[in-house]
Amino acid sequence: MTQRINVTDFNLAATLECGQAFRWSRDADGWYTGVVWNEVWRLRQDGNNLEWQCSRGPARGQPNPLPEPRADSRLHDYLTLDLSLPAIVASFPQDAALQQAVEAHWGLRVLRQEPWETLASFIASSTKQIVQIRQIVAHLAERLGENGAFPAVERVARAELPALAACKLGFRAKYLLAAARMVESGAVRLAELPAMEYGRALEELLKIPGVGEKIANCTLLFSCGHHEAFPIDVHVQRSLKRLFPRRKLTPPKIRAHFGPYAGWAQQYLFYAERIRARPA
DNA sequence: CTCCAGGTGGCGC
DNA sequence: GCGCCACATGGA
């Protein structure tokens, strides 16, 4: 069964391919297939029309679409369709590079993903190319998850280090295991991050070994609703260097400059910079 | 072959 | 605080 909803100021391709999610792939016919929570979703956009299919259960094999009465609200929530993109963009500074990125990729939205999967995925991301991050996440889901879903905190916490290393995590395996155990034990209160003040939530995540400012900010932005979180990786660093040549930039100054939705601005800069470095 | 990838922790200074 | 470097693995 296919549901159709009307969308405005939304760009499915940019949203799913901008590097914030690692489980989406595009078919030849324009459908995107991904695993969200424990379900397989398929999405396709044609102008203001968004088509959505959902099937519970196995990620492998043929999806078995089922009617989903509350589908619309879950889809709206995941895609952050409740926020006004024009209002967000209006809060951005007038930097030419940022305005160009917004124009080029209009409709890119920061998703609301599941916090544990997001934290784990970005722990796996350090000094890895996006294609490899996708492979690691797929390995984790296939080898440790149930029916293709990303493995729950408890599953990872009880895994052996070699089993994680077999998912191509390399030296990051010990960090993922530590993160799972700290979340499971309550040493890191992952579920409470969305309700915490930004600075407090950042400190909470920095308790985890292998999690620094970059990974913590990715988790806060992409899964905890902290839109001011501004992850700085090598690409964004390059972009900032061009925007502000020989300027001393601290994270608080950067967040102040880009405003309450600094993280959204960051994602436009990141995507534009990555395409600039590696044209499609 | 070399260089680099959505980084971080540990070291010396 | 800073500047290095190791860390696993694979793509370009």
XYZ file of C-alpha atoms (C1' of nucleotides) in Angstrom:
305
model
C 0.000 0.000 0.000
C 1.252 3.421 -0.928
C 0.387 6.595 0.942
C 0.685 9.984 -0.686
C 1.230 13.211 1.214
C 1.684 16.776 0.067
C 5.038 18.359 0.897
C 6.423 21.867 0.494
C 9.975 23.164 0.828
C 11.203 19.594 0.799
C 13.925 17.853 -1.219
C 13.972 14.107 -0.607
C 17.189 13.418 -2.507
C 19.172 16.145 -0.741
C 17.731 15.174 2.641
C 18.643 11.497 2.310
C 21.937 11.921 0.451
C 23.486 14.839 2.347
C 25.399 12.573 4.716
C 23.236 12.615 7.843
C 21.769 9.097 7.409
C 23.543 5.928 6.322
C 20.802 3.405 5.571
C 19.149 4.862 2.478
C 19.788 3.735 -1.076
C 18.246 4.896 -4.319
C 16.788 2.490 -6.857
C 16.913 2.996 -10.594
C 13.260 4.078 -10.643
C 13.740 6.875 -8.118
C 12.560 5.073 -5.000
C 14.642 5.386 -1.842
C 14.672 2.311 0.405
C 15.834 2.488 4.001
C 15.432 0.967 7.439
C 13.816 3.261 10.001
C 13.549 1.805 13.503
C 12.440 -1.793 12.820
C 10.697 -1.081 9.540
C 11.587 -0.887 5.884
C 10.457 2.382 4.333
C 10.321 3.305 0.678
C 10.023 6.936 -0.402
C 9.681 8.680 -3.734
C 9.125 12.351 -4.490
C 7.512 13.920 -7.518
C 7.272 17.661 -7.002
C 5.026 18.359 -4.028
C 3.884 14.754 -3.951
C 5.655 12.338 -1.617
C 4.918 8.615 -1.854
C 5.579 6.415 1.158
C 5.525 2.662 1.683
C 6.197 0.856 4.946
C 6.678 -2.788 5.755
C 7.449 -4.264 9.122
C 9.959 -7.031 9.529
C 12.782 -8.306 7.384
C 14.951 -5.759 5.676
C 16.051 -8.384 3.199
C 13.834 -9.938 0.573
C 10.622 -8.510 -0.731
C 8.905 -5.905 1.440
C 5.405 -6.778 2.532
C 3.527 -3.484 2.706
C 0.932 -3.140 5.437
C -1.562 -0.370 6.126
C -0.230 2.063 8.741
C -2.894 4.272 10.303
C -0.440 6.567 12.111
C 2.032 6.635 9.280
C 1.661 10.293 8.450
C 2.721 11.549 11.869
C 5.737 9.250 12.012
C 6.809 10.276 8.539
C 6.300 13.974 9.308
C 8.334 13.555 12.473
C 11.219 11.681 10.818
C 11.470 14.196 7.979
C 11.010 17.223 10.304
C 8.189 18.477 8.113
C 6.662 20.281 11.096
C 9.278 23.051 10.923
C 9.112 25.901 8.410
C 12.174 25.832 6.181
C 11.697 29.466 5.047
C 11.665 30.531 8.693
C 14.811 28.535 9.417
C 16.636 29.918 6.396
C 15.536 33.435 7.338
C 17.462 33.020 10.587
C 20.718 32.320 8.701
C 23.406 34.994 8.216
C 23.851 36.457 4.725
C 27.139 34.685 3.921
C 27.253 34.222 0.161
C 28.561 30.652 0.309
C 25.769 29.639 2.670
C 23.071 31.348 0.616
C 24.369 29.618 -2.506
C 24.293 26.233 -0.776
C 20.719 26.869 0.393
C 19.648 27.789 -3.107
C 21.407 24.811 -4.691
C 19.891 22.291 -2.263
C 16.638 23.954 -1.268
C 14.456 21.547 0.664
C 17.254 19.760 2.500
C 15.974 19.066 6.008
C 17.733 17.786 9.109
C 16.098 14.473 10.025
C 14.943 13.314 13.449
C 16.657 9.942 13.678
C 16.890 7.415 16.490
C 19.531 8.559 19.029
C 21.324 5.269 19.680
C 21.638 4.396 15.997
C 22.842 7.925 15.295
C 25.412 7.910 18.095
C 26.680 4.483 17.078
C 26.840 5.381 13.389
C 28.913 8.475 14.046
C 31.225 6.617 16.427
C 31.858 4.407 13.401
C 32.397 7.450 11.185
C 35.730 8.815 12.361
C 38.267 9.026 9.518
C 36.004 6.926 7.297
C 34.473 7.753 3.950
C 30.683 7.837 3.873
C 30.539 4.739 1.675
C 32.498 2.848 4.317
C 30.351 4.136 7.160
C 27.353 2.755 5.303
C 29.070 -0.613 5.037
C 29.866 -0.703 8.759
C 26.291 0.183 9.722
C 24.971 -2.461 7.320
C 27.301 -5.046 8.857
C 26.115 -4.174 12.366
C 22.463 -4.486 11.332
C 23.006 -7.747 9.497
C 25.187 -9.473 12.057
C 23.832 -8.118 15.357
C 20.387 -6.709 14.619
C 17.018 -8.416 14.391
C 15.496 -8.658 10.935
C 17.817 -6.083 9.514
C 17.089 -3.404 12.111
C 19.971 -1.575 13.732
C 21.004 -3.540 16.864
C 19.566 -2.290 20.157
C 21.863 -0.903 22.855
C 21.595 -4.142 24.831
C 22.625 -6.241 21.857
C 25.769 -4.218 21.297
C 26.546 -4.016 25.017
C 26.618 -7.819 25.206
C 28.614 -8.285 22.018
C 32.209 -9.479 22.082
C 34.885 -7.125 20.830
C 35.911 -9.474 17.970
C 32.296 -9.594 16.770
C 32.281 -5.809 16.506
C 35.687 -5.752 14.869
C 34.311 -8.174 12.275
C 31.918 -5.397 11.273
C 34.972 -3.474 10.011
C 34.919 -1.044 12.919
C 38.671 -1.289 13.373
C 39.966 0.698 16.355
C 36.464 2.151 16.811
C 35.088 -1.193 18.044
C 36.167 -0.577 21.621
C 34.536 2.852 21.566
C 31.218 1.481 20.336
C 31.255 -1.207 22.999
C 32.025 1.352 25.702
C 29.227 3.592 24.455
C 26.703 0.759 24.502
C 27.667 -0.240 28.038
C 27.552 3.333 29.334
C 24.120 3.913 27.808
C 22.774 0.594 29.069
C 24.090 1.178 32.597
C 22.678 4.695 32.743
C 26.144 6.277 33.029
C 25.142 8.218 29.913
C 21.504 9.258 29.892
C 20.871 9.083 26.172
C 17.077 9.213 26.351
C 17.204 12.472 28.284
C 19.432 14.357 25.849
C 16.554 15.954 23.909
C 15.161 17.520 27.074
C 18.536 18.735 28.342
C 19.979 22.167 27.645
C 22.448 21.960 24.742
C 25.631 22.432 26.766
C 24.579 19.898 29.337
C 23.670 17.352 26.644
C 27.053 17.899 24.977
C 28.876 17.193 28.237
C 26.841 14.060 28.740
C 27.956 12.608 25.401
C 31.588 13.678 25.908
C 31.770 11.204 28.801
C 32.028 8.416 26.238
C 35.568 7.516 25.139
C 35.939 7.983 21.409
C 33.225 10.636 21.373
C 34.522 14.177 20.968
C 32.841 17.419 19.964
C 32.260 16.389 16.354
C 30.499 13.080 17.041
C 28.618 14.521 20.015
C 27.297 17.424 17.933
C 26.240 15.080 15.122
C 24.237 13.036 17.613
C 22.627 16.117 19.161
C 21.741 17.625 15.776
C 20.572 14.576 13.837
C 18.675 12.782 16.603
C 18.074 14.969 19.643
C 16.478 18.109 18.251
C 19.377 20.388 19.225
C 19.341 22.474 16.062
C 22.110 24.772 17.289
C 24.602 21.871 17.404
C 27.320 22.576 14.815
C 29.518 19.562 13.990
C 32.873 20.586 12.514
C 34.543 17.964 10.351
C 37.265 18.390 7.719
C 34.795 19.529 5.042
C 33.041 22.126 7.209
C 36.428 23.249 8.500
C 37.504 23.968 4.910
C 34.254 25.802 4.271
C 34.674 27.932 7.389
C 38.275 28.715 6.435
C 37.071 30.207 3.153
C 34.199 32.067 4.796
C 36.417 33.557 7.515
C 40.051 33.650 6.368
C 42.468 33.979 9.285
C 39.745 34.391 11.886
C 39.864 32.732 15.260
C 36.695 30.666 15.458
C 35.514 29.060 18.663
C 32.416 26.852 18.757
C 30.374 29.414 20.764
C 31.258 32.175 18.281
C 30.302 29.930 15.366
C 26.939 29.049 16.908
C 26.297 32.706 17.657
C 27.092 33.657 14.066
C 24.862 31.037 12.423
C 21.977 31.389 14.872
C 19.463 29.046 16.516
C 19.471 26.694 13.506
C 23.253 26.714 13.103
C 23.233 22.961 12.628
C 20.999 23.268 9.564
C 23.348 25.876 8.106
C 26.213 23.505 8.831
C 24.494 20.715 6.890
C 23.990 22.919 3.828
C 27.672 23.935 3.998
C 28.751 20.331 4.459
C 26.746 19.020 1.522
C 27.855 21.819 -0.782
C 31.465 21.359 0.224
C 31.345 17.606 -0.324
C 29.824 18.003 -3.785
C 32.427 20.652 -4.568
C 35.169 18.208 -3.591
C 33.584 15.249 -5.367
C 31.031 16.218 -8.036
C 28.283 13.659 -8.598
C 52.694 2.935 -4.471
C 50.759 7.281 -1.581
C 47.182 10.064 0.325
C 42.976 10.602 2.620
C 38.485 9.662 4.883
C 31.903 13.469 8.584
C 38.052 12.146 14.784
C 39.798 11.198 19.117
C 43.026 10.241 22.940
C 47.563 10.388 24.533
C 51.829 12.248 24.404
C 55.459 16.101 24.904
C 56.069 20.834 25.324
C 46.647 25.474 25.663
C 49.155 23.777 21.325
C 51.199 20.371 17.677
C 52.104 15.754 16.634
C 50.985 10.853 16.215
C 48.732 6.138 16.372
C 44.753 3.937 15.429
C 42.095 -0.075 11.218
C 40.479 -0.202 6.821
C 39.564 0.661 2.166
C 38.579 4.028 -1.679
C 40.666 7.228 -4.974
